[in-house]
mmCIF file of N, CA and C in Angstrom:
data_model
loop_
_atom_site.group_PDB
_atom_site.id
_atom_site.type_symbol
_atom_site.label_atom_id
_atom_site.label_comp_id
_atom_site.label_asym_id
_atom_site.label_seq_id
_atom_site.Cartn_x
_atom_site.Cartn_y
_atom_site.Cartn_z
ATOM 1 N N MET R 1 4.734 -19.290 -2.145
ATOM 2 C CA MET R 1 3.737 -19.767 -0.850
ATOM 3 C C MET R 1 2.973 -19.993 -1.698
ATOM 4 N N ALA R 2 2.434 -20.511 -1.415
ATOM 5 C CA ALA R 2 1.823 -21.772 -2.204
ATOM 6 C C ALA R 2 -0.244 -20.814 -1.945
ATOM 7 N N ASP R 3 -0.400 -21.114 -2.898
ATOM 8 C CA ASP R 3 -1.876 -20.576 -3.160
ATOM 9 C C ASP R 3 -3.088 -21.772 -2.268
ATOM 10 N N PRO R 4 -3.939 -20.504 -1.073
ATOM 11 C CA PRO R 4 -4.215 -21.471 -0.674
ATOM 12 C C PRO R 4 -5.506 -22.172 -0.727
ATOM 13 N N LEU R 5 -5.963 -21.168 -1.864
ATOM 14 C CA LEU R 5 -7.310 -22.815 -2.346
ATOM 15 C C LEU R 5 -6.827 -23.523 -3.650
ATOM 16 N N PRO R 6 -8.295 -24.523 -3.506
ATOM 17 C CA PRO R 6 -7.555 -25.860 -4.487
ATOM 18 C C PRO R 6 -8.063 -25.122 -5.787
ATOM 19 N N PRO R 7 -7.278 -25.853 -7.240
ATOM 20 C CA PRO R 7 -6.787 -25.361 -8.085
ATOM 21 C C PRO R 7 -8.151 -25.541 -8.695
ATOM 22 N N GLY R 8 -8.814 -24.407 -9.967
ATOM 23 C CA GLY R 8 -9.844 -24.049 -9.773
ATOM 24 C C GLY R 8 -10.670 -22.818 -9.230
ATOM 25 N N LEU R 9 -10.784 -22.652 -7.921
ATOM 26 C CA LEU R 9 -11.510 -22.065 -7.247
ATOM 27 C C LEU R 9 -10.507 -20.669 -6.821
ATOM 28 N N VAL R 10 -11.788 -19.584 -7.239
ATOM 29 C CA VAL R 10 -11.883 -18.876 -7.534
ATOM 30 C C VAL R 10 -11.826 -17.590 -6.150
ATOM 31 N N PRO R 11 -11.733 -16.946 -5.679
ATOM 32 C CA PRO R 11 -12.057 -16.112 -4.389
ATOM 33 C C PRO R 11 -13.132 -15.325 -4.953
ATOM 34 N N ARG R 12 -13.288 -14.833 -6.575
ATOM 35 C CA ARG R 12 -14.020 -13.230 -5.879
ATOM 36 C C ARG R 12 -15.525 -14.330 -6.292
ATOM 37 N N PRO R 13 -16.347 -14.834 -6.884
ATOM 38 C CA PRO R 13 -17.417 -15.578 -6.666
ATOM 39 C C PRO R 13 -17.899 -15.943 -4.629
ATOM 40 N N ILE R 14 -16.395 -16.033 -4.269
ATOM 41 C CA ILE R 14 -16.791 -16.872 -2.558
ATOM 42 C C ILE R 14 -17.052 -15.634 -2.657
ATOM 43 N N VAL R 15 -16.122 -14.537 -2.379
ATOM 44 C CA VAL R 15 -16.224 -13.099 -1.661
ATOM 45 C C VAL R 15 -17.972 -12.276 -1.552
ATOM 46 N N LEU R 16 -17.778 -12.250 -2.737
ATOM 47 C CA LEU R 16 -19.522 -11.907 -3.496
ATOM 48 C C LEU R 16 -20.620 -12.071 -2.455
ATOM 49 N N ALA R 17 -20.720 -14.051 -2.924
ATOM 50 C CA ALA R 17 -21.534 -14.646 -1.751
ATOM 51 C C ALA R 17 -21.444 -14.731 -0.727
ATOM 52 N N ALA R 18 -20.774 -14.712 0.112
ATOM 53 C CA ALA R 18 -20.237 -14.412 1.538
ATOM 54 C C ALA R 18 -20.703 -12.791 1.749
ATOM 55 N N ALA R 19 -20.517 -11.632 1.280
ATOM 56 C CA ALA R 19 -21.601 -10.331 1.038
ATOM 57 C C ALA R 19 -22.568 -10.750 1.265
ATOM 58 N N VAL R 20 -23.407 -11.447 0.142
ATOM 59 C CA VAL R 20 -24.698 -11.026 -0.306
ATOM 60 C C VAL R 20 -25.592 -12.163 1.160
ATOM 61 N N SER R 21 -25.367 -12.888 1.229
ATOM 62 C CA SER R 21 -25.110 -14.143 2.416
ATOM 63 C C SER R 21 -25.339 -13.438 3.219
ATOM 64 N N LEU R 22 -24.588 -12.795 3.860
ATOM 65 C CA LEU R 22 -23.979 -11.744 5.159
ATOM 66 C C LEU R 22 -25.740 -10.992 5.725
ATOM 67 N N TRP R 23 -25.989 -9.864 4.368
ATOM 68 C CA TRP R 23 -26.274 -8.968 3.867
ATOM 69 C C TRP R 23 -28.093 -9.952 4.366
ATOM 70 N N VAL R 24 -27.914 -10.802 3.438
ATOM 71 C CA VAL R 24 -29.412 -11.377 3.679
ATOM 72 C C VAL R 24 -29.696 -11.496 5.340
ATOM 73 N N ALA R 25 -29.123 -12.891 5.614
ATOM 74 C CA ALA R 25 -28.959 -12.616 6.722
ATOM 75 C C ALA R 25 -29.033 -11.984 8.648
ATOM 76 N N GLY R 26 -28.749 -10.512 7.717
ATOM 77 C CA GLY R 26 -28.900 -8.968 8.469
ATOM 78 C C GLY R 26 -29.887 -8.797 8.374
ATOM 79 N N PHE R 27 -31.000 -8.725 7.408
ATOM 80 C CA PHE R 27 -31.725 -7.999 7.647
ATOM 81 C C PHE R 27 -32.696 -9.123 7.422
ATOM 82 N N ASP R 28 -32.086 -11.039 7.463
ATOM 83 C CA ASP R 28 -33.762 -11.013 7.540
ATOM 84 C C ASP R 28 -33.681 -11.570 10.253
ATOM 85 N N VAL R 29 -32.052 -11.465 10.312
ATOM 86 C CA VAL R 29 -32.566 -11.369 12.053
ATOM 87 C C VAL R 29 -33.301 -10.255 12.300
ATOM 88 N N ILE R 30 -33.470 -8.636 11.344
ATOM 89 C CA ILE R 30 -34.432 -7.212 12.012
ATOM 90 C C ILE R 30 -35.615 -8.094 12.034
ATOM 91 N N TYR R 31 -35.709 -8.481 10.373
ATOM 92 C CA TYR R 31 -36.946 -8.970 9.796
ATOM 93 C C TYR R 31 -37.869 -9.597 11.054
ATOM 94 N N SER R 32 -36.986 -10.705 11.190
ATOM 95 C CA SER R 32 -37.411 -11.601 13.175
ATOM 96 C C SER R 32 -37.671 -11.094 13.809
ATOM 97 N N CYS R 33 -37.579 -10.275 14.381
ATOM 98 C CA CYS R 33 -36.817 -9.219 15.790
ATOM 99 C C CYS R 33 -39.339 -9.473 15.734
ATOM 100 N N GLN R 34 -39.660 -9.174 14.766
ATOM 101 C CA GLN R 34 -41.123 -8.992 15.000
ATOM 102 C C GLN R 34 -41.704 -10.274 15.278
ATOM 103 N N ASP R 35 -41.175 -11.179 14.816
ATOM 104 C CA ASP R 35 -42.001 -12.576 15.780
ATOM 105 C C ASP R 35 -41.598 -13.439 16.685
ATOM 106 N N VAL R 36 -40.914 -12.812 17.190
ATOM 107 C CA VAL R 36 -40.297 -13.123 19.209
ATOM 108 C C VAL R 36 -40.993 -14.280 19.733
ATOM 109 N N HIS R 37 -42.515 -13.181 19.712
ATOM 110 C CA HIS R 37 -43.291 -14.083 20.927
ATOM 111 C C HIS R 37 -43.876 -15.413 20.433
ATOM 112 N N PHE R 38 -44.156 -14.894 19.041
ATOM 113 C CA PHE R 38 -44.334 -16.532 18.132
ATOM 114 C C PHE R 38 -43.432 -17.488 17.981
ATOM 115 N N ASP R 39 -42.267 -16.888 17.943
ATOM 116 C CA ASP R 39 -41.284 -17.947 18.305
ATOM 117 C C ASP R 39 -40.883 -18.765 19.261
ATOM 118 N N THR R 40 -41.160 -18.038 20.320
ATOM 119 C CA THR R 40 -41.304 -18.624 22.133
ATOM 120 C C THR R 40 -42.446 -19.342 22.055
ATOM 121 N N LEU R 41 -43.752 -18.528 21.772
ATOM 122 C CA LEU R 41 -44.919 -19.709 22.068
ATOM 123 C C LEU R 41 -44.785 -20.951 21.703
ATOM 124 N N GLU R 42 -43.651 -21.235 19.741
ATOM 125 C CA GLU R 42 -44.045 -22.597 19.349
ATOM 126 C C GLU R 42 -42.719 -23.282 18.970
ATOM 127 N N GLY R 43 -41.401 -22.430 20.027
ATOM 128 C CA GLY R 43 -40.599 -23.549 19.918
ATOM 129 C C GLY R 43 -39.281 -23.162 18.821
ATOM 130 N N LEU R 44 -39.641 -22.569 18.580
ATOM 131 C CA LEU R 44 -38.880 -22.056 17.284
ATOM 132 C C LEU R 44 -37.148 -21.090 17.518
ATOM 133 N N HIS R 45 -36.175 -22.320 17.331
ATOM 134 C CA HIS R 45 -35.149 -21.652 17.346
ATOM 135 C C HIS R 45 -34.277 -20.002 16.332
ATOM 136 N N SER R 46 -34.907 -18.837 16.570
ATOM 137 C CA SER R 46 -34.866 -17.442 15.972
ATOM 138 C C SER R 46 -33.599 -16.973 16.308
ATOM 139 N N ALA R 47 -32.810 -16.230 16.171
ATOM 140 C CA ALA R 47 -31.964 -14.770 16.983
ATOM 141 C C ALA R 47 -32.601 -14.093 17.933
ATOM 142 N N PRO R 48 -33.313 -14.184 17.667
ATOM 143 C CA PRO R 48 -34.308 -13.346 18.575
ATOM 144 C C PRO R 48 -34.872 -13.648 19.958
ATOM 145 N N ARG R 49 -34.568 -15.047 19.634
ATOM 146 C CA ARG R 49 -35.712 -15.676 20.351
ATOM 147 C C ARG R 49 -34.100 -16.195 21.411
ATOM 148 N N ARG R 50 -33.886 -16.910 20.872
ATOM 149 C CA ARG R 50 -32.293 -17.253 22.002
ATOM 150 C C ARG R 50 -31.594 -15.943 22.188
ATOM 151 N N PHE R 51 -31.484 -14.859 21.666
ATOM 152 C CA PHE R 51 -30.161 -13.735 21.782
ATOM 153 C C PHE R 51 -31.031 -12.516 22.600
ATOM 154 N N GLY R 52 -32.632 -12.528 22.345
ATOM 155 C CA GLY R 52 -33.342 -11.585 22.783
ATOM 156 C C GLY R 52 -32.930 -10.335 21.429
ATOM 157 N N VAL R 53 -34.085 -9.666 21.573
ATOM 158 C CA VAL R 53 -34.139 -8.641 20.342
ATOM 159 C C VAL R 53 -33.041 -7.728 20.649
ATOM 160 N N ARG R 54 -32.512 -7.498 21.751
ATOM 161 C CA ARG R 54 -32.207 -6.418 21.642
ATOM 162 C C ARG R 54 -30.489 -7.323 20.884
ATOM 163 N N HIS R 55 -30.267 -8.091 21.347
ATOM 164 C CA HIS R 55 -28.682 -8.352 21.227
ATOM 165 C C HIS R 55 -29.113 -9.266 19.431
ATOM 166 N N ALA R 56 -30.022 -9.568 19.148
ATOM 167 C CA ALA R 56 -30.456 -9.724 17.730
ATOM 168 C C ALA R 56 -29.899 -8.407 16.848
ATOM 169 N N LEU R 57 -30.652 -7.655 17.283
ATOM 170 C CA LEU R 57 -29.884 -6.170 15.802
ATOM 171 C C LEU R 57 -29.142 -6.287 16.288
ATOM 172 N N ALA R 58 -27.730 -6.546 17.084
ATOM 173 C CA ALA R 58 -26.762 -6.032 17.589
ATOM 174 C C ALA R 58 -26.163 -6.628 16.712
ATOM 175 N N LEU R 59 -26.381 -8.326 16.616
ATOM 176 C CA LEU R 59 -26.230 -9.261 15.332
ATOM 177 C C LEU R 59 -25.953 -9.054 14.138
ATOM 178 N N SER R 60 -27.423 -8.341 13.926
ATOM 179 C CA SER R 60 -27.606 -7.868 12.780
ATOM 180 C C SER R 60 -26.278 -6.403 12.271
ATOM 181 N N SER R 61 -26.735 -5.657 13.364
ATOM 182 C CA SER R 61 -25.701 -4.582 12.537
ATOM 183 C C SER R 61 -23.840 -5.242 12.248
ATOM 184 N N VAL R 62 -23.556 -6.261 12.935
ATOM 185 C CA VAL R 62 -21.746 -7.147 12.712
ATOM 186 C C VAL R 62 -22.516 -8.113 11.451
ATOM 187 N N LEU R 63 -23.911 -8.127 11.683
ATOM 188 C CA LEU R 63 -23.706 -8.378 9.680
ATOM 189 C C LEU R 63 -23.618 -7.758 9.144
ATOM 190 N N HIS R 64 -24.380 -6.651 9.017
ATOM 191 C CA HIS R 64 -23.749 -6.256 7.941
ATOM 192 C C HIS R 64 -22.712 -4.887 7.855
ATOM 193 N N GLY R 65 -21.815 -4.943 9.087
ATOM 194 C CA GLY R 65 -20.702 -4.165 8.929
ATOM 195 C C GLY R 65 -19.749 -5.884 8.032
ATOM 196 N N LEU R 66 -19.941 -6.609 8.353
ATOM 197 C CA LEU R 66 -18.844 -7.280 7.934
ATOM 198 C C LEU R 66 -19.219 -7.698 6.439
ATOM 199 N N THR R 67 -20.775 -7.243 6.029
ATOM 200 C CA THR R 67 -21.468 -7.353 4.017
ATOM 201 C C THR R 67 -20.086 -6.141 3.744
ATOM 202 N N VAL R 68 -19.959 -4.730 3.887
ATOM 203 C CA VAL R 68 -19.888 -3.639 4.099
ATOM 204 C C VAL R 68 -18.119 -4.247 3.734
ATOM 205 N N LEU R 69 -17.387 -4.466 4.569
ATOM 206 C CA LEU R 69 -16.745 -5.372 4.792
ATOM 207 C C LEU R 69 -15.817 -6.138 2.997
ATOM 208 N N LEU R 70 -16.993 -6.620 2.700
ATOM 209 C CA LEU R 70 -16.322 -8.094 2.083
ATOM 210 C C LEU R 70 -16.992 -7.795 0.595
ATOM 211 N N PHE R 71 -17.754 -6.102 0.953
ATOM 212 C CA PHE R 71 -18.015 -5.775 -0.586
ATOM 213 C C PHE R 71 -17.064 -4.917 -1.012
ATOM 214 N N LEU R 72 -16.190 -4.148 0.022
ATOM 215 C CA LEU R 72 -15.162 -3.588 0.337
ATOM 216 C C LEU R 72 -13.442 -4.102 -0.789
ATOM 217 N N ALA R 73 -13.758 -5.169 -0.310
ATOM 218 C CA ALA R 73 -12.698 -6.022 -0.691
ATOM 219 C C ALA R 73 -12.554 -6.728 -1.845
ATOM 220 N N LEU R 74 -14.084 -6.718 -2.790
ATOM 221 C CA LEU R 74 -14.300 -7.200 -3.887
ATOM 222 C C LEU R 74 -12.966 -6.482 -5.077
ATOM 223 N N PRO R 75 -12.796 -5.005 -5.138
ATOM 224 C CA PRO R 75 -11.981 -4.027 -5.752
ATOM 225 C C PRO R 75 -10.717 -4.336 -5.462
ATOM 226 N N LEU R 76 -10.398 -5.543 -4.618
ATOM 227 C CA LEU R 76 -8.813 -6.279 -4.623
ATOM 228 C C LEU R 76 -8.915 -6.658 -5.561
ATOM 229 N N LEU R 77 -10.263 -7.719 -5.915
ATOM 230 C CA LEU R 77 -9.828 -9.021 -6.463
ATOM 231 C C LEU R 77 -10.367 -9.115 -8.189
ATOM 232 N N ILE R 78 -11.090 -7.644 -7.651
ATOM 233 C CA ILE R 78 -12.250 -7.144 -9.426
ATOM 234 C C ILE R 78 -11.584 -5.811 -9.995
ATOM 235 N N PRO R 79 -11.246 -5.482 -11.622
ATOM 236 C CA PRO R 79 -10.857 -4.120 -11.378
ATOM 237 C C PRO R 79 -12.709 -3.443 -11.402
ATOM 238 N N LEU R 80 -12.096 -2.902 -9.797
ATOM 239 C CA LEU R 80 -13.743 -1.869 -9.386
ATOM 240 C C LEU R 80 -13.426 -0.235 -9.233
ATOM 241 N N GLY R 81 -13.811 0.608 -9.495
ATOM 242 C CA GLY R 81 -13.260 1.944 -9.132
ATOM 243 C C GLY R 81 -14.454 3.038 -8.982
ATOM 244 N N TRP R 82 -14.058 3.901 -8.737
ATOM 245 C CA TRP R 82 -14.615 4.960 -8.092
ATOM 246 C C TRP R 82 -16.638 5.250 -7.722
ATOM 247 N N PRO R 83 -16.873 4.713 -9.440
ATOM 248 C CA PRO R 83 -18.064 4.406 -9.530
ATOM 249 C C PRO R 83 -19.013 3.350 -8.010
ATOM 250 N N TYR R 84 -17.908 2.427 -8.589
ATOM 251 C CA TYR R 84 -18.496 1.722 -6.773
ATOM 252 C C TYR R 84 -18.560 1.363 -5.907
ATOM 253 N N LEU R 85 -17.228 2.330 -5.096
ATOM 254 C CA LEU R 85 -17.022 2.846 -4.436
ATOM 255 C C LEU R 85 -18.019 3.436 -3.987
ATOM 256 N N ALA R 86 -18.104 4.255 -4.821
ATOM 257 C CA ALA R 86 -19.545 5.702 -4.220
ATOM 258 C C ALA R 86 -19.881 4.817 -4.178
ATOM 259 N N GLY R 87 -20.579 4.018 -4.749
ATOM 260 C CA GLY R 87 -22.147 3.401 -4.154
ATOM 261 C C GLY R 87 -21.901 2.185 -3.065
ATOM 262 N N LEU R 88 -21.267 1.920 -2.725
ATOM 263 C CA LEU R 88 -20.457 0.839 -1.613
ATOM 264 C C LEU R 88 -20.516 2.006 -0.714
ATOM 265 N N GLY R 89 -20.087 3.199 -0.412
ATOM 266 C CA GLY R 89 -20.384 4.445 0.271
ATOM 267 C C GLY R 89 -22.309 4.623 0.369
ATOM 268 N N GLY R 90 -22.735 4.588 -0.800
ATOM 269 C CA GLY R 90 -24.045 4.764 -0.421
ATOM 270 C C GLY R 90 -24.943 3.780 0.789
ATOM 271 N N THR R 91 -24.418 2.696 -0.325
ATOM 272 C CA THR R 91 -24.813 1.426 0.847
ATOM 273 C C THR R 91 -24.555 1.316 1.607
ATOM 274 N N ALA R 92 -23.885 1.750 1.952
ATOM 275 C CA ALA R 92 -22.928 1.665 4.130
ATOM 276 C C ALA R 92 -23.825 3.055 5.147
ATOM 277 N N ALA R 93 -24.373 3.719 4.019
ATOM 278 C CA ALA R 93 -24.737 4.790 4.922
ATOM 279 C C ALA R 93 -26.561 3.973 4.603
ATOM 280 N N LEU R 94 -26.952 3.668 3.935
ATOM 281 C CA LEU R 94 -28.658 2.556 3.694
ATOM 282 C C LEU R 94 -28.411 1.505 4.668
ATOM 283 N N LEU R 95 -27.401 0.928 4.964
ATOM 284 C CA LEU R 95 -27.216 -0.297 6.022
ATOM 285 C C LEU R 95 -27.275 0.454 6.992
ATOM 286 N N PHE R 96 -26.663 1.373 7.517
ATOM 287 C CA PHE R 96 -26.494 1.978 8.988
ATOM 288 C C PHE R 96 -28.304 2.912 9.153
ATOM 289 N N TYR R 97 -28.272 3.780 7.958
ATOM 290 C CA TYR R 97 -30.189 4.363 8.617
ATOM 291 C C TYR R 97 -31.184 3.225 8.851
ATOM 292 N N GLU R 98 -30.470 1.636 8.210
ATOM 293 C CA GLU R 98 -31.905 0.870 8.149
ATOM 294 C C GLU R 98 -31.564 0.225 9.289
ATOM 295 N N HIS R 99 -30.805 0.304 10.269
ATOM 296 C CA HIS R 99 -30.537 -0.083 12.010
ATOM 297 C C HIS R 99 -30.900 1.241 12.925
ATOM 298 N N ARG R 100 -30.711 2.561 12.443
ATOM 299 C CA ARG R 100 -31.396 3.634 13.039
ATOM 300 C C ARG R 100 -32.554 3.755 12.753
ATOM 301 N N LEU R 101 -33.042 3.141 12.456
ATOM 302 C CA LEU R 101 -34.638 2.950 11.997
ATOM 303 C C LEU R 101 -35.311 1.877 13.400
ATOM 304 N N ILE R 102 -34.990 1.279 13.781
ATOM 305 C CA ILE R 102 -34.889 0.122 14.456
ATOM 306 C C ILE R 102 -35.051 -0.079 15.908
ATOM 307 N N ARG R 103 -35.583 -0.675 16.851
ATOM 308 C CA ARG R 103 -35.034 -0.186 17.616
ATOM 309 C C ARG R 103 -35.782 -1.127 18.855
ATOM 310 N N PRO R 104 -35.018 -2.178 19.351
ATOM 311 C CA PRO R 104 -35.573 -3.120 20.685
ATOM 312 C C PRO R 104 -37.154 -2.661 20.868
ATOM 313 N N GLU R 105 -37.278 -1.553 21.551
ATOM 314 C CA GLU R 105 -38.483 -1.294 22.221
ATOM 315 C C GLU R 105 -39.297 -1.099 21.236
ATOM 316 N N ASP R 106 -38.909 -0.600 20.119
ATOM 317 C CA ASP R 106 -39.941 -0.420 19.412
ATOM 318 C C ASP R 106 -39.661 -0.586 17.459
ATOM 319 N N LEU R 107 -40.356 -1.389 16.938
ATOM 320 C CA LEU R 107 -40.440 -2.385 15.972
ATOM 321 C C LEU R 107 -41.277 -1.710 14.800
ATOM 322 N N SER R 108 -42.242 -0.430 14.879
ATOM 323 C CA SER R 108 -42.814 -1.060 14.114
ATOM 324 C C SER R 108 -42.665 -0.402 12.756
ATOM 325 N N ARG R 109 -41.519 0.333 12.786
ATOM 326 C CA ARG R 109 -40.501 0.067 11.257
ATOM 327 C C ARG R 109 -39.580 -1.006 10.035
ATOM 328 N N VAL R 110 -40.090 -1.486 10.782
ATOM 329 C CA VAL R 110 -39.257 -3.502 10.598
ATOM 330 C C VAL R 110 -39.780 -3.002 9.284
ATOM 331 N N ASN R 111 -41.080 -2.673 8.436
ATOM 332 C CA ASN R 111 -41.307 -3.268 7.332
ATOM 333 C C ASN R 111 -40.449 -1.754 6.595
ATOM 334 N N GLN R 112 -40.167 -1.176 6.669
ATOM 335 C CA GLN R 112 -39.787 0.332 6.192
ATOM 336 C C GLN R 112 -38.580 0.062 5.820
ATOM 337 N N ALA R 113 -37.228 -0.456 7.006
ATOM 338 C CA ALA R 113 -36.425 -1.031 6.966
ATOM 339 C C ALA R 113 -36.003 -1.855 5.859
ATOM 340 N N PHE R 114 -36.827 -3.185 6.530
ATOM 341 C CA PHE R 114 -37.224 -4.429 5.187
ATOM 342 C C PHE R 114 -36.509 -3.978 4.162
ATOM 343 N N PHE R 115 -38.316 -3.908 3.650
ATOM 344 C CA PHE R 115 -38.693 -3.561 2.217
ATOM 345 C C PHE R 115 -38.313 -2.366 1.717
ATOM 346 N N THR R 116 -38.302 -1.463 2.334
ATOM 347 C CA THR R 116 -37.373 0.191 1.618
ATOM 348 C C THR R 116 -36.174 0.074 1.342
ATOM 349 N N VAL R 117 -35.806 0.680 2.305
ATOM 350 C CA VAL R 117 -34.122 0.726 2.645
ATOM 351 C C VAL R 117 -33.333 -0.537 1.877
ATOM 352 N N ASN R 118 -33.521 -2.037 1.864
ATOM 353 C CA ASN R 118 -33.287 -3.138 1.265
ATOM 354 C C ASN R 118 -33.171 -3.119 0.373
ATOM 355 N N GLY R 119 -34.384 -2.787 -0.333
ATOM 356 C CA GLY R 119 -34.831 -2.442 -2.440
ATOM 357 C C GLY R 119 -33.789 -1.037 -2.668
ATOM 358 N N CYS R 120 -33.951 -0.262 -2.056
ATOM 359 C CA CYS R 120 -32.940 1.129 -2.068
ATOM 360 C C CYS R 120 -31.582 -0.222 -1.829
ATOM 361 N N VAL R 121 -31.334 -0.480 -1.262
ATOM 362 C CA VAL R 121 -29.280 -0.964 -1.088
ATOM 363 C C VAL R 121 -29.038 -2.069 -2.487
ATOM 364 N N SER R 122 -30.472 -3.038 -2.746
ATOM 365 C CA SER R 122 -29.773 -3.795 -3.544
ATOM 366 C C SER R 122 -30.162 -2.630 -5.187
ATOM 367 N N PHE R 123 -30.447 -1.845 -5.422
ATOM 368 C CA PHE R 123 -30.617 -1.352 -6.436
ATOM 369 C C PHE R 123 -29.282 -0.509 -6.976
ATOM 370 N N LEU R 124 -29.233 0.263 -5.648
ATOM 371 C CA LEU R 124 -28.244 0.938 -5.479
ATOM 372 C C LEU R 124 -26.225 -0.008 -5.828
ATOM 373 N N ILE R 125 -26.264 -1.026 -5.158
ATOM 374 C CA ILE R 125 -24.891 -1.740 -5.166
ATOM 375 C C ILE R 125 -24.537 -1.731 -6.684
ATOM 376 N N LEU R 126 -25.930 -2.875 -7.187
ATOM 377 C CA LEU R 126 -26.466 -3.361 -8.606
ATOM 378 C C LEU R 126 -25.712 -2.101 -9.654
ATOM 379 N N ALA R 127 -26.635 -0.679 -9.510
ATOM 380 C CA ALA R 127 -26.291 0.456 -10.439
ATOM 381 C C ALA R 127 -24.555 0.533 -9.968
ATOM 382 N N ALA R 128 -24.093 0.774 -8.942
ATOM 383 C CA ALA R 128 -23.118 1.652 -8.851
ATOM 384 C C ALA R 128 -21.845 0.549 -9.865
ATOM 385 N N THR R 129 -22.279 -0.583 -9.908
ATOM 386 C CA THR R 129 -21.189 -1.555 -10.161
ATOM 387 C C THR R 129 -21.547 -1.872 -11.402
ATOM 388 N N ALA R 130 -22.850 -1.858 -12.208
ATOM 389 C CA ALA R 130 -23.283 -1.579 -13.432
ATOM 390 C C ALA R 130 -22.931 -0.547 -14.110
ATOM 391 N N ALA R 131 -22.367 0.684 -13.332
ATOM 392 C CA ALA R 131 -22.415 1.720 -14.502
ATOM 393 C C ALA R 131 -20.228 2.060 -14.047
ATOM 394 N N ASP R 132 -19.555 1.219 -13.141
ATOM 395 C CA ASP R 132 -17.925 1.233 -12.967
ATOM 396 C C ASP R 132 -17.839 0.278 -14.465
ATOM 397 N N LEU R 133 -18.606 -1.277 -14.653
ATOM 398 C CA LEU R 133 -18.209 -2.009 -15.715
ATOM 399 C C LEU R 133 -19.089 -1.416 -16.961
ATOM 400 N N ALA R 134 -20.020 -0.183 -17.002
ATOM 401 C CA ALA R 134 -19.995 0.578 -18.208
ATOM 402 C C ALA R 134 -19.063 1.427 -18.217
ATOM 403 N N LEU R 135 -18.027 2.034 -17.201
ATOM 404 C CA LEU R 135 -17.763 3.124 -17.566
ATOM 405 C C LEU R 135 -15.838 2.472 -18.647
ATOM 406 N N ARG R 136 -16.035 1.302 -17.209
ATOM 407 C CA ARG R 136 -14.617 0.574 -18.078
ATOM 408 C C ARG R 136 -14.455 0.084 -19.553
ATOM 409 N N GLY R 137 -15.803 0.218 -20.159
ATOM 410 C CA GLY R 137 -15.939 -0.289 -21.522
ATOM 411 C C GLY R 137 -16.093 -2.103 -21.478
#
């Protein structure tokens, strides 16, 4: 069976870039929910304006679920072990918590979800990956 990727193209950075891109897109959708009225007035094409806040938040959940799946695929491509997987478990829990903070009818905690929780997510996945690589020598 032929390799599905062109010569010289390796899947590791593609999977990592896709995971990070989906994570960013997911939290960007959350943040944009608080601007839906402005987007409507100005004719902007945001996910909350197009689909409504409830469906935009559902889309964000799907994007973050795909993020976790792609991060979960990385150990199949890179030798990562239990520290990374433990950090990924924490990351998944934080993303779940982030989505529990926000409700379509109550966007008052968007800043907490967007800034605080995502800051913790970025630090946790970095720290877990660094710890895993450090333990491997």
